[in-house]
Amino acid sequence: MTKRKSSRAVIPRSKSKKRVPFTVPKNAATKALIVQNASTSPLLRLPPEIRNKIWTEVLGCRLIHLEYQCGPDDAVLTWQHQVCEDDGPEDQPGEKITFTRNGMHVVYWCRPHYRCNRNYPRLVLALPVESQDYETMHLTVLRSCRQIYVEANLVLWSTNTFSFTAPIPFRQFIMTRTGHQKRLIRTLRLEMEWSPNHCVVGAWVRALNMTVVRSLTGLRAMRLQIIHDMEVVNYRRLVKEDPEFPQGTFWCDTLQKFSVLSLARIEVAVRGTELAMYQFGPGQWTERDRKELAGRLQAILLNPKGAEVYAAYREKEKELSRILNRRSA
């Protein structure tokens, strides 16, 4: 007995285009054009080693701050980027600024690179944003010709450090990269807030899921700026109770996923929020405490057996969840 066909019209699915990295077509016409450019262009006639140095000078070896926010019309989210002009070690002291607010003299120790964040002075310090010109990347060189695109594109993704101060821009950036581009990324800089506010931590957990982390197979170095509001008394108590602290915490679990990669260099700096930095007496964080916590994080991420440790931790967590479910049933 034949089945009755549904009266509903079948809507054909549109084939999704697979995103692939840009490659030069290997046909005879393109090969002939490459040969012609190599023989007539003064730039392309240079040896490849010298051309790579030129691409590096134009597009490489920079710290690039990326933001995904409203544009001038405050309606459409757009990408904004700028090249950091004051790069330095992550543990460099923040800039001290003083100003008057409501008749009171206020002193702040700002985070490094705070001037690179266009909204930080306005949102955090309630200061007017100074109009200034930011250096940006000269990406128009990639439109010159196919050969330049292929050569310079490699330098762009593999030699620069991409910096993010929030989880949403990072997630959007990774989701819109091709697999080829993600594999070329060598260095990331993340500025993360460790706060009791689970909404803040949860956003980073979603952005740094295991699928995203495993897609960054070429990642070899990370720069981490950890902003926290933990009291030093609680930190010292937790270290005494658990020598492996902060491993196993909700915050560290997010970062520990990177231990499955072949990281060669980790630079970690720990500092308090603008308000936490003004705690005095027993609640004041010392430089020794900050370096100790940074060293603990660094050791976790550079552990050669990091993948095994993380897998064991996740299995232990699943077993605990199964036990709790049986008890509640």
mmCIF file of N, CA, C and O in Angstrom, residues 70-137:
data_model
loop_
_atom_site.group_PDB
_atom_site.id
_atom_site.type_symbol
_atom_site.label_atom_id
_atom_site.label_comp_id
_atom_site.label_asym_id
_atom_site.label_seq_id
_atom_site.Cartn_x
_atom_site.Cartn_y
_atom_site.Cartn_z
ATOM 1 N N CYS A 70 28.124 49.291 18.866
ATOM 2 C CA CYS A 70 27.322 50.166 18.018
ATOM 3 C C CYS A 70 28.200 51.183 17.317
ATOM 4 O O CYS A 70 29.158 51.711 17.892
ATOM 5 N N GLY A 71 27.847 51.449 16.076
ATOM 6 C CA GLY A 71 28.563 52.443 15.296
ATOM 7 C C GLY A 71 28.066 53.845 15.581
ATOM 8 O O GLY A 71 27.368 54.088 16.570
ATOM 9 N N PRO A 72 28.377 54.794 14.718
ATOM 10 C CA PRO A 72 27.972 56.186 14.929
ATOM 11 C C PRO A 72 26.461 56.379 15.003
ATOM 12 O O PRO A 72 25.981 57.265 15.702
ATOM 13 N N ASP A 73 25.701 55.527 14.302
ATOM 14 C CA ASP A 73 24.246 55.693 14.325
ATOM 15 C C ASP A 73 23.592 54.953 15.491
ATOM 16 O O ASP A 73 22.369 55.000 15.649
ATOM 17 N N ASP A 74 24.390 54.236 16.325
ATOM 18 C CA ASP A 74 23.896 53.529 17.508
ATOM 19 C C ASP A 74 22.798 52.528 17.156
ATOM 20 O O ASP A 74 21.917 52.247 17.979
ATOM 21 N N ALA A 75 22.778 52.022 15.962
ATOM 22 C CA ALA A 75 21.737 51.080 15.555
ATOM 23 C C ALA A 75 22.309 49.745 15.104
ATOM 24 O O ALA A 75 21.731 48.700 15.364
ATOM 25 N N VAL A 76 23.441 49.781 14.444
ATOM 26 C CA VAL A 76 24.023 48.565 13.877
ATOM 27 C C VAL A 76 25.350 48.274 14.565
ATOM 28 O O VAL A 76 26.177 49.172 14.738
ATOM 29 N N LEU A 77 25.531 47.019 14.970
ATOM 30 C CA LEU A 77 26.796 46.612 15.563
ATOM 31 C C LEU A 77 27.849 46.488 14.472
ATOM 32 O O LEU A 77 27.618 45.855 13.435
ATOM 33 N N THR A 78 28.973 47.086 14.699
ATOM 34 C CA THR A 78 30.061 47.053 13.718
ATOM 35 C C THR A 78 31.373 46.734 14.426
ATOM 36 O O THR A 78 31.508 46.925 15.640
ATOM 37 N N TRP A 79 32.323 46.270 13.628
ATOM 38 C CA TRP A 79 33.656 45.994 14.170
ATOM 39 C C TRP A 79 34.470 47.279 14.219
ATOM 40 O O TRP A 79 34.471 48.056 13.279
ATOM 41 N N GLN A 80 35.138 47.479 15.334
ATOM 42 C CA GLN A 80 36.077 48.589 15.476
ATOM 43 C C GLN A 80 37.389 48.007 15.988
ATOM 44 O O GLN A 80 37.391 47.146 16.871
ATOM 45 N N HIS A 81 38.467 48.478 15.425
ATOM 46 C CA HIS A 81 39.763 47.983 15.867
ATOM 47 C C HIS A 81 40.759 49.125 15.908
ATOM 48 O O HIS A 81 40.560 50.166 15.287
ATOM 49 N N GLN A 82 41.801 48.909 16.657
ATOM 50 C CA GLN A 82 42.890 49.870 16.691
ATOM 51 C C GLN A 82 44.174 49.171 17.097
ATOM 52 O O GLN A 82 44.163 48.167 17.821
ATOM 53 N N VAL A 83 45.260 49.707 16.606
ATOM 54 C CA VAL A 83 46.580 49.170 16.923
ATOM 55 C C VAL A 83 47.070 49.823 18.197
ATOM 56 O O VAL A 83 47.056 51.055 18.327
ATOM 57 N N CYS A 84 47.472 49.009 19.161
ATOM 58 C CA CYS A 84 47.954 49.536 20.443
ATOM 59 C C CYS A 84 49.296 50.227 20.236
ATOM 60 O O CYS A 84 50.228 49.656 19.670
ATOM 61 N N GLU A 85 49.365 51.461 20.694
ATOM 62 C CA GLU A 85 50.603 52.233 20.554
ATOM 63 C C GLU A 85 51.447 52.209 21.827
ATOM 64 O O GLU A 85 52.537 52.765 21.859
ATOM 65 N N ASP A 86 50.929 51.592 22.895
ATOM 66 C CA ASP A 86 51.637 51.591 24.174
ATOM 67 C C ASP A 86 51.661 50.176 24.740
ATOM 68 O O ASP A 86 51.267 49.938 25.877
ATOM 69 N N ASP A 87 52.100 49.222 23.912
ATOM 70 C CA ASP A 87 52.128 47.842 24.350
ATOM 71 C C ASP A 87 53.283 47.615 25.314
ATOM 72 O O ASP A 87 54.327 48.274 25.246
ATOM 73 N N GLY A 88 53.097 46.669 26.204
ATOM 74 C CA GLY A 88 54.128 46.350 27.183
ATOM 75 C C GLY A 88 53.755 45.097 27.940
ATOM 76 O O GLY A 88 52.752 44.444 27.634
ATOM 77 N N PRO A 89 54.538 44.712 28.960
ATOM 78 C CA PRO A 89 54.220 43.509 29.742
ATOM 79 C C PRO A 89 52.847 43.634 30.411
ATOM 80 O O PRO A 89 52.417 44.734 30.764
ATOM 81 N N GLU A 90 52.186 42.492 30.599
ATOM 82 C CA GLU A 90 50.856 42.514 31.203
ATOM 83 C C GLU A 90 50.882 42.966 32.656
ATOM 84 O O GLU A 90 49.898 43.489 33.170
ATOM 85 N N ASP A 91 52.008 42.757 33.351
ATOM 86 C CA ASP A 91 52.066 43.141 34.756
ATOM 87 C C ASP A 91 52.577 44.562 34.970
ATOM 88 O O ASP A 91 52.940 44.942 36.085
ATOM 89 N N GLN A 92 52.608 45.351 33.903
ATOM 90 C CA GLN A 92 53.022 46.737 34.069
ATOM 91 C C GLN A 92 51.989 47.476 34.920
ATOM 92 O O GLN A 92 50.794 47.194 34.861
ATOM 93 N N PRO A 93 52.412 48.427 35.749
ATOM 94 C CA PRO A 93 51.459 49.146 36.605
ATOM 95 C C PRO A 93 50.513 49.994 35.780
ATOM 96 O O PRO A 93 50.865 50.514 34.727
ATOM 97 N N GLY A 94 49.267 50.096 36.264
ATOM 98 C CA GLY A 94 48.291 50.922 35.581
ATOM 99 C C GLY A 94 48.605 52.405 35.731
ATOM 100 O O GLY A 94 49.355 52.815 36.616
ATOM 101 N N GLU A 95 48.031 53.185 34.855
ATOM 102 C CA GLU A 95 48.280 54.623 34.881
ATOM 103 C C GLU A 95 47.470 55.284 35.995
ATOM 104 O O GLU A 95 46.294 54.981 36.199
ATOM 105 N N LYS A 96 48.098 56.178 36.720
ATOM 106 C CA LYS A 96 47.428 56.894 37.801
ATOM 107 C C LYS A 96 46.851 58.202 37.251
ATOM 108 O O LYS A 96 47.559 59.007 36.678
ATOM 109 N N ILE A 97 45.550 58.379 37.423
ATOM 110 C CA ILE A 97 44.913 59.615 36.987
ATOM 111 C C ILE A 97 44.138 60.210 38.158
ATOM 112 O O ILE A 97 43.621 59.494 39.019
ATOM 113 N N THR A 98 44.087 61.507 38.203
ATOM 114 C CA THR A 98 43.362 62.216 39.258
ATOM 115 C C THR A 98 42.392 63.190 38.619
ATOM 116 O O THR A 98 42.674 63.775 37.573
ATOM 117 N N PHE A 99 41.231 63.343 39.227
ATOM 118 C CA PHE A 99 40.243 64.292 38.735
ATOM 119 C C PHE A 99 39.304 64.636 39.879
ATOM 120 O O PHE A 99 39.330 64.020 40.965
ATOM 121 N N THR A 100 38.485 65.624 39.664
ATOM 122 C CA THR A 100 37.533 66.081 40.674
ATOM 123 C C THR A 100 36.127 65.713 40.259
ATOM 124 O O THR A 100 35.728 65.968 39.123
ATOM 125 N N ARG A 101 35.383 65.070 41.168
ATOM 126 C CA ARG A 101 34.005 64.682 40.895
ATOM 127 C C ARG A 101 33.146 65.063 42.095
ATOM 128 O O ARG A 101 33.397 64.618 43.223
ATOM 129 N N ASN A 102 32.127 65.881 41.856
ATOM 130 C CA ASN A 102 31.227 66.348 42.912
ATOM 131 C C ASN A 102 31.991 66.992 44.061
ATOM 132 O O ASN A 102 31.687 66.793 45.241
ATOM 133 N N GLY A 103 33.003 67.765 43.704
ATOM 134 C CA GLY A 103 33.777 68.474 44.707
ATOM 135 C C GLY A 103 34.782 67.616 45.444
ATOM 136 O O GLY A 103 35.432 68.099 46.379
ATOM 137 N N MET A 104 34.921 66.338 45.060
ATOM 138 C CA MET A 104 35.859 65.443 45.741
ATOM 139 C C MET A 104 37.037 65.124 44.829
ATOM 140 O O MET A 104 36.885 64.997 43.612
ATOM 141 N N HIS A 105 38.200 65.004 45.451
ATOM 142 C CA HIS A 105 39.410 64.661 44.722
ATOM 143 C C HIS A 105 39.492 63.150 44.607
ATOM 144 O O HIS A 105 39.540 62.424 45.607
ATOM 145 N N VAL A 106 39.473 62.608 43.371
ATOM 146 C CA VAL A 106 39.425 61.168 43.132
ATOM 147 C C VAL A 106 40.719 60.726 42.463
ATOM 148 O O VAL A 106 41.232 61.402 41.565
ATOM 149 N N VAL A 107 41.243 59.612 42.917
ATOM 150 C CA VAL A 107 42.455 59.021 42.342
ATOM 151 C C VAL A 107 42.128 57.606 41.876
ATOM 152 O O VAL A 107 41.529 56.825 42.610
ATOM 153 N N TYR A 108 42.503 57.298 40.648
ATOM 154 C CA TYR A 108 42.286 55.962 40.096
ATOM 155 C C TYR A 108 43.584 55.420 39.523
ATOM 156 O O TYR A 108 44.360 56.152 38.913
ATOM 157 N N TRP A 109 43.791 54.105 39.763
ATOM 158 C CA TRP A 109 44.849 53.389 39.062
ATOM 159 C C TRP A 109 44.177 52.599 37.952
ATOM 160 O O TRP A 109 43.535 51.587 38.204
ATOM 161 N N CYS A 110 44.289 53.080 36.746
ATOM 162 C CA CYS A 110 43.550 52.483 35.631
ATOM 163 C C CYS A 110 44.241 51.225 35.117
ATOM 164 O O CYS A 110 45.442 51.027 35.311
ATOM 165 N N ARG A 111 43.457 50.399 34.445
ATOM 166 C CA ARG A 111 43.993 49.180 33.841
ATOM 167 C C ARG A 111 44.937 49.535 32.696
ATOM 168 O O ARG A 111 44.776 50.567 32.050
ATOM 169 N N PRO A 112 45.907 48.664 32.426
ATOM 170 C CA PRO A 112 46.719 48.885 31.223
ATOM 171 C C PRO A 112 45.840 48.883 29.978
ATOM 172 O O PRO A 112 44.816 48.200 29.930
ATOM 173 N N HIS A 113 46.217 49.661 29.009
ATOM 174 C CA HIS A 113 45.496 49.767 27.737
ATOM 175 C C HIS A 113 44.118 50.414 27.894
ATOM 176 O O HIS A 113 43.271 50.272 27.015
ATOM 177 N N TYR A 114 43.875 51.093 29.015
ATOM 178 C CA TYR A 114 42.535 51.663 29.184
ATOM 179 C C TYR A 114 42.262 52.740 28.140
ATOM 180 O O TYR A 114 41.110 52.960 27.749
ATOM 181 N N ARG A 115 43.301 53.406 27.680
ATOM 182 C CA ARG A 115 43.099 54.423 26.645
ATOM 183 C C ARG A 115 42.740 53.790 25.298
ATOM 184 O O ARG A 115 42.190 54.465 24.425
ATOM 185 N N CYS A 116 43.058 52.515 25.134
ATOM 186 C CA CYS A 116 42.733 51.845 23.882
ATOM 187 C C CYS A 116 41.256 51.479 23.795
ATOM 188 O O CYS A 116 40.758 51.178 22.715
ATOM 189 N N ASN A 117 40.574 51.447 24.946
ATOM 190 C CA ASN A 117 39.147 51.142 24.969
ATOM 191 C C ASN A 117 38.380 52.458 24.927
ATOM 192 O O ASN A 117 38.399 53.233 25.879
ATOM 193 N N ARG A 118 37.698 52.690 23.833
ATOM 194 C CA ARG A 118 37.035 53.978 23.641
ATOM 195 C C ARG A 118 35.975 54.263 24.705
ATOM 196 O O ARG A 118 35.720 55.407 25.055
ATOM 197 N N ASN A 119 35.337 53.217 25.237
ATOM 198 C CA ASN A 119 34.242 53.419 26.178
ATOM 199 C C ASN A 119 34.672 53.373 27.638
ATOM 200 O O ASN A 119 33.907 53.749 28.513
ATOM 201 N N TYR A 120 35.877 52.909 27.934
ATOM 202 C CA TYR A 120 36.301 52.752 29.317
ATOM 203 C C TYR A 120 36.313 54.080 30.095
ATOM 204 O O TYR A 120 35.770 54.141 31.186
ATOM 205 N N PRO A 121 36.912 55.139 29.560
ATOM 206 C CA PRO A 121 36.886 56.399 30.324
ATOM 207 C C PRO A 121 35.470 56.895 30.599
ATOM 208 O O PRO A 121 35.201 57.464 31.660
ATOM 209 N N ARG A 122 34.559 56.649 29.642
ATOM 210 C CA ARG A 122 33.196 57.177 29.816
ATOM 211 C C ARG A 122 32.361 56.297 30.745
ATOM 212 O O ARG A 122 31.666 56.803 31.630
ATOM 213 N N LEU A 123 32.431 54.980 30.592
ATOM 214 C CA LEU A 123 31.565 54.084 31.347
ATOM 215 C C LEU A 123 32.076 53.818 32.759
ATOM 216 O O LEU A 123 31.301 53.718 33.701
ATOM 217 N N VAL A 124 33.388 53.670 32.929
ATOM 218 C CA VAL A 124 33.949 53.294 34.225
ATOM 219 C C VAL A 124 34.334 54.508 35.055
ATOM 220 O O VAL A 124 34.032 54.595 36.245
ATOM 221 N N LEU A 125 34.980 55.459 34.415
ATOM 222 C CA LEU A 125 35.469 56.621 35.153
ATOM 223 C C LEU A 125 34.561 57.827 35.047
ATOM 224 O O LEU A 125 34.802 58.837 35.709
ATOM 225 N N ALA A 126 33.513 57.746 34.220
ATOM 226 C CA ALA A 126 32.580 58.866 34.011
ATOM 227 C C ALA A 126 33.323 60.118 33.551
ATOM 228 O O ALA A 126 33.037 61.236 33.962
ATOM 229 N N LEU A 127 34.294 59.899 32.678
ATOM 230 C CA LEU A 127 35.061 61.009 32.128
ATOM 231 C C LEU A 127 34.689 61.196 30.660
ATOM 232 O O LEU A 127 34.336 60.237 29.984
ATOM 233 N N PRO A 128 34.772 62.421 30.174
ATOM 234 C CA PRO A 128 34.504 62.626 28.738
ATOM 235 C C PRO A 128 35.578 61.950 27.901
ATOM 236 O O PRO A 128 36.747 61.919 28.256
ATOM 237 N N VAL A 129 35.157 61.379 26.789
ATOM 238 C CA VAL A 129 36.090 60.694 25.899
ATOM 239 C C VAL A 129 36.824 61.728 25.060
ATOM 240 O O VAL A 129 36.209 62.541 24.374
ATOM 241 N N GLU A 130 38.136 61.690 25.146
ATOM 242 C CA GLU A 130 38.932 62.632 24.377
ATOM 243 C C GLU A 130 38.939 62.203 22.906
ATOM 244 O O GLU A 130 39.144 61.029 22.585
ATOM 245 N N SER A 131 38.680 63.162 22.048
ATOM 246 C CA SER A 131 38.723 62.857 20.620
ATOM 247 C C SER A 131 40.173 62.701 20.184
ATOM 248 O O SER A 131 40.981 63.605 20.366
ATOM 249 N N GLN A 132 40.521 61.557 19.658
ATOM 250 C CA GLN A 132 41.876 61.310 19.211
ATOM 251 C C GLN A 132 41.835 60.321 18.059
ATOM 252 O O GLN A 132 40.883 59.557 17.891
ATOM 253 N N ASP A 133 42.871 60.361 17.270
ATOM 254 C CA ASP A 133 42.969 59.467 16.133
ATOM 255 C C ASP A 133 43.665 58.184 16.566
ATOM 256 O O ASP A 133 44.730 58.213 17.187
ATOM 257 N N TYR A 134 43.041 57.059 16.274
ATOM 258 C CA TYR A 134 43.610 55.767 16.598
ATOM 259 C C TYR A 134 44.241 55.167 15.352
ATOM 260 O O TYR A 134 43.694 55.256 14.265
ATOM 261 N N GLU A 135 45.389 54.537 15.552
ATOM 262 C CA GLU A 135 46.035 53.860 14.425
ATOM 263 C C GLU A 135 45.266 52.587 14.100
ATOM 264 O O GLU A 135 44.893 51.819 14.989
ATOM 265 N N THR A 136 45.023 52.349 12.835
ATOM 266 C CA THR A 136 44.318 51.152 12.389
ATOM 267 C C THR A 136 45.186 50.392 11.394
ATOM 268 O O THR A 136 46.217 50.884 10.923
ATOM 269 N N MET A 137 44.748 49.195 11.065
ATOM 270 C CA MET A 137 45.485 48.355 10.134
ATOM 271 C C MET A 137 45.245 48.810 8.692
ATOM 272 O O MET A 137 44.127 49.190 8.328
#
